[in-house]
GROMACS .gro file of C-alpha atoms in nm:
model
  369
    1MET     CA    1  -1.891  -1.570   2.846
    2SER     CA    2  -2.063  -1.601   2.510
    3ILE     CA    3  -1.854  -1.603   2.193
    4TYR     CA    4  -2.002  -1.452   1.878
    5VAL     CA    5  -1.910  -1.483   1.512
    6TRP     CA    6  -1.833  -1.110   1.504
    7GLY     CA    7  -1.788  -0.825   1.748
    8TYR     CA    8  -1.662  -0.469   1.734
    9LEU     CA    9  -1.650  -0.350   2.095
   10LYS     CA   10  -1.285  -0.438   2.165
   11GLU     CA   11  -1.175  -0.274   1.843
   12TYR     CA   12  -1.386   0.029   1.929
   13GLU     CA   13  -1.217   0.062   2.268
   14ILE     CA   14  -0.873   0.055   2.102
   15GLU     CA   15  -0.964   0.311   1.836
   16LYS     CA   16  -1.218   0.519   2.032
   17ASP     CA   17  -1.008   0.834   2.072
   18GLU     CA   18  -0.921   0.835   1.703
   19ILE     CA   19  -1.286   0.784   1.604
   20PHE     CA   20  -1.417   1.060   1.830
   21ALA     CA   21  -1.150   1.301   1.709
   22ALA     CA   22  -1.253   1.233   1.350
   23ILE     CA   23  -1.622   1.287   1.427
   24THR     CA   24  -1.552   1.606   1.622
   25ASN     CA   25  -1.345   1.747   1.337
   26VAL     CA   26  -1.634   1.691   1.097
   27LEU     CA   27  -1.894   1.844   1.329
   28GLU     CA   28  -1.679   2.151   1.384
   29SER     CA   29  -1.597   2.192   1.015
   30GLY     CA   30  -1.937   2.315   0.902
   31LYS     CA   31  -1.931   2.068   0.610
   32LEU     CA   32  -2.137   1.751   0.659
   33ILE     CA   33  -2.214   1.625   0.306
   34LEU     CA   34  -1.967   1.564   0.017
   35GLY     CA   35  -1.689   1.753   0.186
   36PRO     CA   36  -1.312   1.708   0.218
   37ASN     CA   37  -1.325   1.379   0.409
   38VAL     CA   38  -1.528   1.209   0.135
   39SER     CA   39  -1.289   1.340  -0.131
   40GLU     CA   40  -0.980   1.231   0.061
   41PHE     CA   41  -1.118   0.888   0.140
   42GLU     CA   42  -1.221   0.836  -0.223
   43GLU     CA   43  -0.871   0.926  -0.337
   44LYS     CA   44  -0.687   0.718  -0.078
   45PHE     CA   45  -0.905   0.408  -0.104
   46ALA     CA   46  -0.881   0.413  -0.484
   47ALA     CA   47  -0.503   0.444  -0.457
   48TYR     CA   48  -0.489   0.158  -0.205
   49CYS     CA   49  -0.684  -0.068  -0.440
   50GLY     CA   50  -0.500   0.043  -0.754
   51THR     CA   51  -0.764   0.239  -0.946
   52GLU     CA   52  -0.785   0.598  -1.063
   53PHE     CA   53  -1.113   0.703  -0.905
   54GLY     CA   54  -1.341   0.636  -0.610
   55ILE     CA   55  -1.700   0.751  -0.574
   56GLY     CA   56  -1.844   0.726  -0.224
   57VAL     CA   57  -2.209   0.628  -0.185
   58ASP     CA   58  -2.448   0.556   0.100
   59ASN     CA   59  -2.426   0.175   0.111
   60GLY     CA   60  -2.288  -0.128  -0.066
   61THR     CA   61  -2.615  -0.221  -0.234
   62ASN     CA   62  -2.648   0.117  -0.401
   63SER     CA   63  -2.285   0.102  -0.505
   64LEU     CA   64  -2.382  -0.202  -0.714
   65VAL     CA   65  -2.704  -0.048  -0.848
   66LEU     CA   66  -2.541   0.279  -0.949
   67ALA     CA   67  -2.233   0.107  -1.091
   68LEU     CA   68  -2.453  -0.109  -1.313
   69ARG     CA   69  -2.635   0.201  -1.435
   70ALA     CA   70  -2.308   0.385  -1.490
   71LEU     CA   71  -2.190   0.092  -1.702
   72GLY     CA   72  -2.503   0.119  -1.916
   73ILE     CA   73  -2.678  -0.188  -1.778
   74GLY     CA   74  -3.055  -0.156  -1.770
   75GLU     CA   75  -3.395  -0.290  -1.864
   76GLY     CA   76  -3.389  -0.643  -2.003
   77ASP     CA   77  -3.011  -0.682  -1.996
   78GLU     CA   78  -2.874  -1.004  -1.845
   79VAL     CA   79  -2.605  -1.006  -1.578
   80ILE     CA   80  -2.421  -1.331  -1.499
   81THR     CA   81  -2.345  -1.385  -1.132
   82VAL     CA   82  -2.369  -1.652  -0.859
   83SER     CA   83  -2.646  -1.763  -0.626
   84ASN     CA   84  -2.410  -1.823  -0.333
   85THR     CA   85  -2.395  -1.459  -0.228
   86ALA     CA   86  -2.580  -1.205  -0.018
   87VAL     CA   87  -2.922  -1.101  -0.147
   88PRO     CA   88  -2.799  -0.744  -0.223
   89THR     CA   89  -2.588  -0.872  -0.514
   90VAL     CA   90  -2.898  -0.992  -0.694
   91SER     CA   91  -3.140  -0.727  -0.565
   92ALA     CA   92  -2.904  -0.466  -0.714
   93ILE     CA   93  -2.919  -0.633  -1.056
   94VAL     CA   94  -3.298  -0.636  -1.042
   95SER     CA   95  -3.314  -0.280  -0.909
   96ALA     CA   96  -3.110  -0.170  -1.211
   97GLY     CA   97  -3.378  -0.325  -1.433
   98ALA     CA   98  -3.160  -0.617  -1.539
   99ILE     CA   99  -3.207  -0.995  -1.521
  100PRO     CA  100  -2.979  -1.217  -1.309
  101ARG     CA  101  -2.843  -1.534  -1.468
  102PHE     CA  102  -2.666  -1.777  -1.240
  103VAL     CA  103  -2.366  -2.005  -1.274
  104ASP     CA  104  -2.260  -2.262  -1.015
  105ILE     CA  105  -1.965  -2.238  -0.778
  106ASP     CA  106  -1.640  -2.424  -0.738
  107PRO     CA  107  -1.719  -2.673  -0.456
  108GLN     CA  108  -1.381  -2.618  -0.287
  109THR     CA  109  -1.356  -2.238  -0.283
  110TYR     CA  110  -1.728  -2.150  -0.314
  111LEU     CA  111  -1.632  -1.888  -0.575
  112MET     CA  112  -1.784  -1.851  -0.922
  113ASP     CA  113  -1.698  -2.147  -1.146
  114THR     CA  114  -1.552  -1.951  -1.434
  115ASP     CA  115  -1.556  -2.261  -1.659
  116GLN     CA  116  -1.935  -2.217  -1.679
  117LEU     CA  117  -1.929  -1.853  -1.787
  118GLU     CA  118  -1.909  -1.887  -2.163
  119ALA     CA  119  -2.205  -2.128  -2.178
  120ALA     CA  120  -2.413  -1.878  -1.978
  121VAL     CA  121  -2.362  -1.593  -2.226
  122SER     CA  122  -2.667  -1.510  -2.440
  123ASN     CA  123  -2.745  -1.235  -2.687
  124LYS     CA  124  -2.895  -1.041  -2.392
  125THR     CA  125  -2.588  -1.070  -2.169
  126LYS     CA  126  -2.428  -0.734  -2.100
  127CYS     CA  127  -2.228  -0.783  -1.781
  128ILE     CA  128  -2.048  -1.037  -1.562
  129LEU     CA  129  -2.068  -0.972  -1.188
  130PRO     CA  130  -1.815  -1.193  -1.004
  131VAL     CA  131  -1.843  -1.197  -0.624
  132HIS     CA  132  -1.515  -1.203  -0.434
  133LEU     CA  133  -1.653  -1.415  -0.153
  134TYR     CA  134  -1.541  -1.473   0.206
  135GLY     CA  135  -1.220  -1.274   0.151
  136GLN     CA  136  -1.075  -1.408  -0.172
  137CYS     CA  137  -1.100  -1.328  -0.541
  138VAL     CA  138  -1.258  -1.501  -0.837
  139ASP     CA  139  -1.018  -1.590  -1.120
  140MET     CA  140  -1.039  -1.251  -1.289
  141ASP     CA  141  -0.820  -1.354  -1.582
  142ALA     CA  142  -1.084  -1.609  -1.678
  143VAL     CA  143  -1.369  -1.361  -1.623
  144ASN     CA  144  -1.205  -1.092  -1.833
  145GLU     CA  145  -1.121  -1.337  -2.110
  146VAL     CA  146  -1.490  -1.423  -2.155
  147ALA     CA  147  -1.590  -1.056  -2.119
  148ASP     CA  148  -1.343  -0.947  -2.383
  149LYS     CA  149  -1.452  -1.222  -2.621
  150TYR     CA  150  -1.819  -1.120  -2.605
  151GLY     CA  151  -1.786  -0.747  -2.542
  152LEU     CA  152  -1.927  -0.758  -2.187
  153LYS     CA  153  -1.878  -0.522  -1.895
  154VAL     CA  154  -1.732  -0.657  -1.570
  155LEU     CA  155  -1.836  -0.533  -1.225
  156GLU     CA  156  -1.655  -0.683  -0.924
  157ASP     CA  157  -1.856  -0.726  -0.603
  158CYS     CA  158  -1.586  -0.668  -0.340
  159ALA     CA  159  -1.806  -0.631  -0.032
  160GLN     CA  160  -1.616  -0.916   0.139
  161ALA     CA  161  -1.271  -0.865  -0.009
  162HIS     CA  162  -1.108  -0.543   0.115
  163GLY     CA  163  -0.734  -0.604   0.093
  164ALA     CA  164  -0.761  -0.937  -0.090
  165GLU     CA  165  -0.541  -0.993  -0.396
  166PHE     CA  166  -0.537  -1.200  -0.714
  167LYS     CA  167  -0.195  -1.235  -0.878
  168GLY     CA  168  -0.075  -0.933  -0.681
  169ARG     CA  169  -0.364  -0.713  -0.789
  170LYS     CA  170  -0.604  -0.582  -0.528
  171ALA     CA  171  -0.971  -0.677  -0.538
  172GLY     CA  172  -1.155  -0.399  -0.715
  173SER     CA  173  -0.882  -0.315  -0.965
  174MET     CA  174  -0.945  -0.581  -1.229
  175SER     CA  175  -1.262  -0.469  -1.408
  176ASP     CA  176  -1.459  -0.182  -1.558
  177ALA     CA  177  -1.585  -0.094  -1.211
  178SER     CA  178  -1.601  -0.246  -0.865
  179SER     CA  179  -1.830  -0.215  -0.567
  180PHE     CA  180  -1.743  -0.205  -0.197
  181SER     CA  181  -1.950  -0.205   0.120
  182PHE     CA  182  -1.838  -0.048   0.447
  183TYR     CA  183  -2.112  -0.210   0.655
  184PRO     CA  184  -1.988  -0.254   1.016
  185THR     CA  185  -1.904  -0.625   0.982
  186LYS     CA  186  -1.680  -0.577   0.678
  187ILE     CA  187  -1.301  -0.602   0.683
  188LEU     CA  188  -1.304  -0.223   0.648
  189GLY     CA  189  -1.627  -0.116   0.813
  190THR     CA  190  -1.771   0.202   0.958
  191TYR     CA  191  -2.020   0.250   1.242
  192GLY     CA  192  -2.320   0.257   1.012
  193ASP     CA  193  -2.356   0.221   0.637
  194GLY     CA  194  -2.138   0.324   0.346
  195GLY     CA  195  -2.018   0.211   0.007
  196MET     CA  196  -1.791   0.300  -0.282
  197VAL     CA  197  -1.750   0.237  -0.652
  198LEU     CA  198  -1.397   0.223  -0.793
  199THR     CA  199  -1.308   0.266  -1.157
  200SER     CA  200  -1.031   0.393  -1.383
  201SER     CA  201  -1.281   0.519  -1.640
  202GLU     CA  202  -1.347   0.893  -1.644
  203SER     CA  203  -1.687   0.840  -1.804
  204VAL     CA  204  -1.795   0.594  -1.533
  205ARG     CA  205  -1.667   0.830  -1.264
  206ASP     CA  206  -1.858   1.125  -1.410
  207LYS     CA  207  -2.176   0.921  -1.450
  208MET     CA  208  -2.149   0.792  -1.092
  209LYS     CA  209  -2.106   1.141  -0.950
  210LYS     CA  210  -2.428   1.252  -1.118
  211LEU     CA  211  -2.622   0.940  -1.028
  212ARG     CA  212  -2.543   0.963  -0.656
  213PHE     CA  213  -2.657   1.329  -0.643
  214TYR     CA  214  -3.002   1.340  -0.808
  215GLY     CA  215  -2.849   1.342  -1.157
  216MET     CA  216  -2.698   1.684  -1.088
  217GLU     CA  217  -2.359   1.825  -1.179
  218SER     CA  218  -2.428   2.133  -0.970
  219THR     CA  219  -2.700   2.222  -0.724
  220TYR     CA  220  -3.068   2.217  -0.826
  221TYR     CA  221  -3.034   2.125  -1.196
  222ALA     CA  222  -3.074   1.757  -1.287
  223LYS     CA  223  -2.899   1.654  -1.608
  224GLU     CA  224  -3.064   1.311  -1.582
  225HIS     CA  225  -3.267   1.101  -1.340
  226GLY     CA  226  -3.055   1.023  -1.035
  227TYR     CA  227  -3.064   0.923  -0.670
  228ASN     CA  228  -2.979   1.042  -0.324
  229SER     CA  229  -2.689   0.809  -0.253
  230ARG     CA  230  -2.399   0.992  -0.091
  231LEU     CA  231  -2.135   0.878   0.156
  232ASP     CA  232  -2.151   1.128   0.440
  233GLU     CA  233  -1.858   1.314   0.593
  234ILE     CA  234  -1.871   1.146   0.934
  235HIS     CA  235  -1.847   0.793   0.796
  236ALA     CA  236  -1.579   0.902   0.548
  237ALA     CA  237  -1.374   1.049   0.834
  238ILE     CA  238  -1.407   0.728   1.037
  239LEU     CA  239  -1.311   0.518   0.735
  240LEU     CA  240  -1.009   0.737   0.662
  241GLY     CA  241  -0.874   0.655   1.007
  242LYS     CA  242  -0.953   0.287   0.977
  243LEU     CA  243  -0.798   0.265   0.628
  244ALA     CA  244  -0.459   0.319   0.792
  245HIS     CA  245  -0.522  -0.003   0.990
  246LEU     CA  246  -0.657  -0.212   0.701
  247ASP     CA  247  -0.339  -0.409   0.635
  248ASP     CA  248  -0.314  -0.483   1.008
  249TYR     CA  249  -0.675  -0.604   1.013
  250VAL     CA  250  -0.603  -0.838   0.722
  251SER     CA  251  -0.278  -0.962   0.877
  252ARG     CA  252  -0.455  -1.046   1.203
  253ARG     CA  253  -0.735  -1.227   1.017
  254LYS     CA  254  -0.471  -1.438   0.844
  255GLU     CA  255  -0.316  -1.524   1.181
  256ILE     CA  256  -0.655  -1.634   1.316
  257ALA     CA  257  -0.719  -1.842   1.002
  258SER     CA  258  -0.379  -2.009   1.030
  259LYS     CA  259  -0.450  -2.100   1.391
  260TYR     CA  260  -0.788  -2.248   1.296
  261ASP     CA  261  -0.614  -2.446   1.021
  262SER     CA  262  -0.376  -2.592   1.276
  263LEU     CA  263  -0.621  -2.657   1.561
  264LEU     CA  264  -0.891  -2.809   1.339
  265ALA     CA  265  -0.668  -3.001   1.098
  266ASP     CA  266  -0.788  -3.345   1.208
  267SER     CA  267  -1.134  -3.248   1.332
  268GLY     CA  268  -1.340  -3.390   1.047
  269LEU     CA  269  -1.445  -3.046   0.924
  270THR     CA  270  -1.376  -2.937   0.568
  271LEU     CA  271  -1.159  -2.628   0.612
  272PRO     CA  272  -1.126  -2.329   0.377
  273VAL     CA  273  -0.921  -2.369   0.061
  274ALA     CA  274  -0.731  -2.070  -0.074
  275ALA     CA  275  -0.796  -2.033  -0.446
  276GLU     CA  276  -0.496  -2.043  -0.676
  277ASN     CA  277  -0.307  -1.712  -0.709
  278ASN     CA  278  -0.501  -1.559  -0.419
  279SER     CA  279  -0.400  -1.369  -0.110
  280HIS     CA  280  -0.699  -1.451   0.113
  281ALA     CA  281  -0.815  -1.169   0.344
  282TYR     CA  282  -1.044  -1.398   0.551
  283TYR     CA  283  -1.354  -1.185   0.587
  284LEU     CA  284  -1.507  -1.515   0.700
  285TYR     CA  285  -1.361  -1.850   0.802
  286VAL     CA  286  -1.605  -2.091   0.638
  287VAL     CA  287  -1.603  -2.459   0.732
  288ARG     CA  288  -1.821  -2.744   0.617
  289HIS     CA  289  -1.980  -3.060   0.757
  290PRO     CA  290  -2.284  -3.270   0.656
  291LYS     CA  291  -2.412  -3.251   1.015
  292ARG     CA  292  -2.387  -2.872   1.021
  293ASP     CA  293  -2.721  -2.803   1.190
  294GLN     CA  294  -2.652  -3.044   1.476
  295ILE     CA  295  -2.307  -2.894   1.527
  296MET     CA  296  -2.444  -2.540   1.537
  297GLU     CA  297  -2.710  -2.637   1.791
  298LYS     CA  298  -2.446  -2.794   2.018
  299LEU     CA  299  -2.223  -2.488   1.983
  300LYS     CA  300  -2.516  -2.269   2.084
  301GLU     CA  301  -2.567  -2.484   2.395
  302ASN     CA  302  -2.207  -2.394   2.480
  303ASP     CA  303  -2.270  -2.020   2.425
  304ILE     CA  304  -2.084  -2.015   2.093
  305PHE     CA  305  -2.284  -1.845   1.819
  306VAL     CA  306  -2.175  -1.900   1.461
  307ASN     CA  307  -2.334  -1.804   1.129
  308ILE     CA  308  -2.424  -1.938   0.783
  309SER     CA  309  -2.330  -1.741   0.473
  310TYR     CA  310  -2.561  -1.833   0.305
  311PRO     CA  311  -2.831  -2.083   0.404
  312TRP     CA  312  -3.062  -2.025   0.104
  313PRO     CA  313  -2.934  -1.999  -0.254
  314ILE     CA  314  -3.088  -1.691  -0.411
  315HIS     CA  315  -3.218  -1.873  -0.719
  316THR     CA  316  -3.446  -2.079  -0.491
  317MET     CA  317  -3.593  -1.779  -0.302
  318ASP     CA  318  -3.955  -1.674  -0.355
  319GLY     CA  319  -3.845  -1.317  -0.417
  320TYR     CA  320  -3.657  -1.420  -0.732
  321ALA     CA  321  -3.873  -1.712  -0.852
  322ARG     CA  322  -3.984  -1.511  -1.156
  323PHE     CA  323  -3.640  -1.556  -1.308
  324GLY     CA  324  -3.701  -1.928  -1.345
  325GLY     CA  325  -3.455  -2.071  -1.097
  326LYS     CA  326  -3.536  -2.394  -0.918
  327GLU     CA  327  -3.387  -2.651  -0.685
  328GLY     CA  328  -3.142  -2.869  -0.875
  329ASP     CA  329  -3.016  -2.599  -1.112
  330LEU     CA  330  -2.693  -2.535  -0.920
  331PRO     CA  331  -2.600  -2.854  -0.735
  332HIS     CA  332  -2.271  -2.736  -0.580
  333THR     CA  333  -2.432  -2.414  -0.455
  334GLU     CA  334  -2.731  -2.599  -0.312
  335LEU     CA  335  -2.527  -2.865  -0.132
  336ALA     CA  336  -2.290  -2.609   0.015
  337ALA     CA  337  -2.585  -2.412   0.154
  338LYS     CA  338  -2.681  -2.717   0.360
  339GLU     CA  339  -2.332  -2.777   0.503
  340ILE     CA  340  -2.130  -2.455   0.541
  341PHE     CA  341  -2.101  -2.234   0.847
  342SER     CA  342  -1.868  -1.956   0.960
  343LEU     CA  343  -1.657  -1.959   1.276
  344PRO     CA  344  -1.579  -1.645   1.478
  345MET     CA  345  -1.350  -1.418   1.275
  346PHE     CA  346  -1.258  -1.059   1.356
  347PRO     CA  347  -0.924  -0.895   1.441
  348THR     CA  348  -0.982  -0.862   1.816
  349LEU     CA  349  -1.095  -1.224   1.864
  350ALA     CA  350  -0.909  -1.335   2.177
  351ASP     CA  351  -0.675  -1.633   2.149
  352GLU     CA  352  -0.845  -1.804   2.442
  353ASP     CA  353  -1.187  -1.760   2.281
  354GLN     CA  354  -1.064  -1.910   1.955
  355GLU     CA  355  -0.909  -2.200   2.142
  356ARG     CA  356  -1.234  -2.260   2.329
  357VAL     CA  357  -1.429  -2.262   2.001
  358CYS     CA  358  -1.194  -2.525   1.860
  359GLU     CA  359  -1.196  -2.734   2.176
  360VAL     CA  360  -1.577  -2.740   2.191
  361LEU     CA  361  -1.604  -2.806   1.818
  362LYS     CA  362  -1.370  -3.104   1.833
  363SER     CA  363  -1.561  -3.247   2.129
  364ILE     CA  364  -1.891  -3.214   1.938
  365LEU     CA  365  -1.747  -3.371   1.625
  366SER     CA  366  -1.598  -3.659   1.821
  367ALA     CA  367  -1.935  -3.730   1.981
  368LEU     CA  368  -2.113  -3.720   1.644
  369GLY     CA  369  -1.872  -3.979   1.507
   0.00000   0.00000   0.00000
């Protein structure tokens, strides 16, 4: 049997009755868009994360774009972020009309190196966009200290950090606004696309509600230019049910990570490091080795399919060359991209499958010397 880095079918079988009941209730309600399920999920997810308001949108990328706009970020403004992230982080900045400026990562945690933030601030800088990567949080005390000093907005990218904590505070609660994705692979994912912006600012909430609905406050009259970017009732209903399981999902991910830590302790791989003051949610279990490509090829020969997040730093991509990035600008980011890969990680990963992954990995590593 093949083993994949992620799978949802076992989880679906366990939760199928609950999911179908939620979908049926929506279909029989007569309300398919911006109805009671969206409102309830917004309220409950915001409460879970420790913010006042949630605004559901159609996907995680648009949650970033609209949040930037709601924070007043636009044409010519600079946003400081990292290059070791998914393309949507940076495409959202550009889609908002802003300019991405990159800082390097901490080579142990792969998170934003907050020591580089102050030097990256210019007179055009308007926002810092830290990415809570792989399931753990950036040092938000350090981010907010720089933001406060220079009068900058802070937008947390929490697409990979549902349930993660920094100093006891949930990801998404430590900034002017935060962005979540509910893409199927996420710690809290639906069976399609979805996203949300969290904030405790009434003005950001009000702006977001207009932006996601054509700039309207009520039907047919646009107060400003807006978008069609709404979380639909069916996905909200599914997510409401899954939210009740979120802590269990995170707990199981931690169990799997702990087992990897134990089984691979002397394997020669560089294993994940939990950042200081973090409660890691383990969206991904990211390991590292200079012979990464050879290892992945051998795993594939054994029907084990892993992943790289991310093989190409964004500042080196053709699509973002106009912002002046080049190879050599971010040495820790660039080296990591050549060596990191993610092992299977999802709550229903079978113990025997995890053990097989580790057994095969250790055999490959032993042969490589």
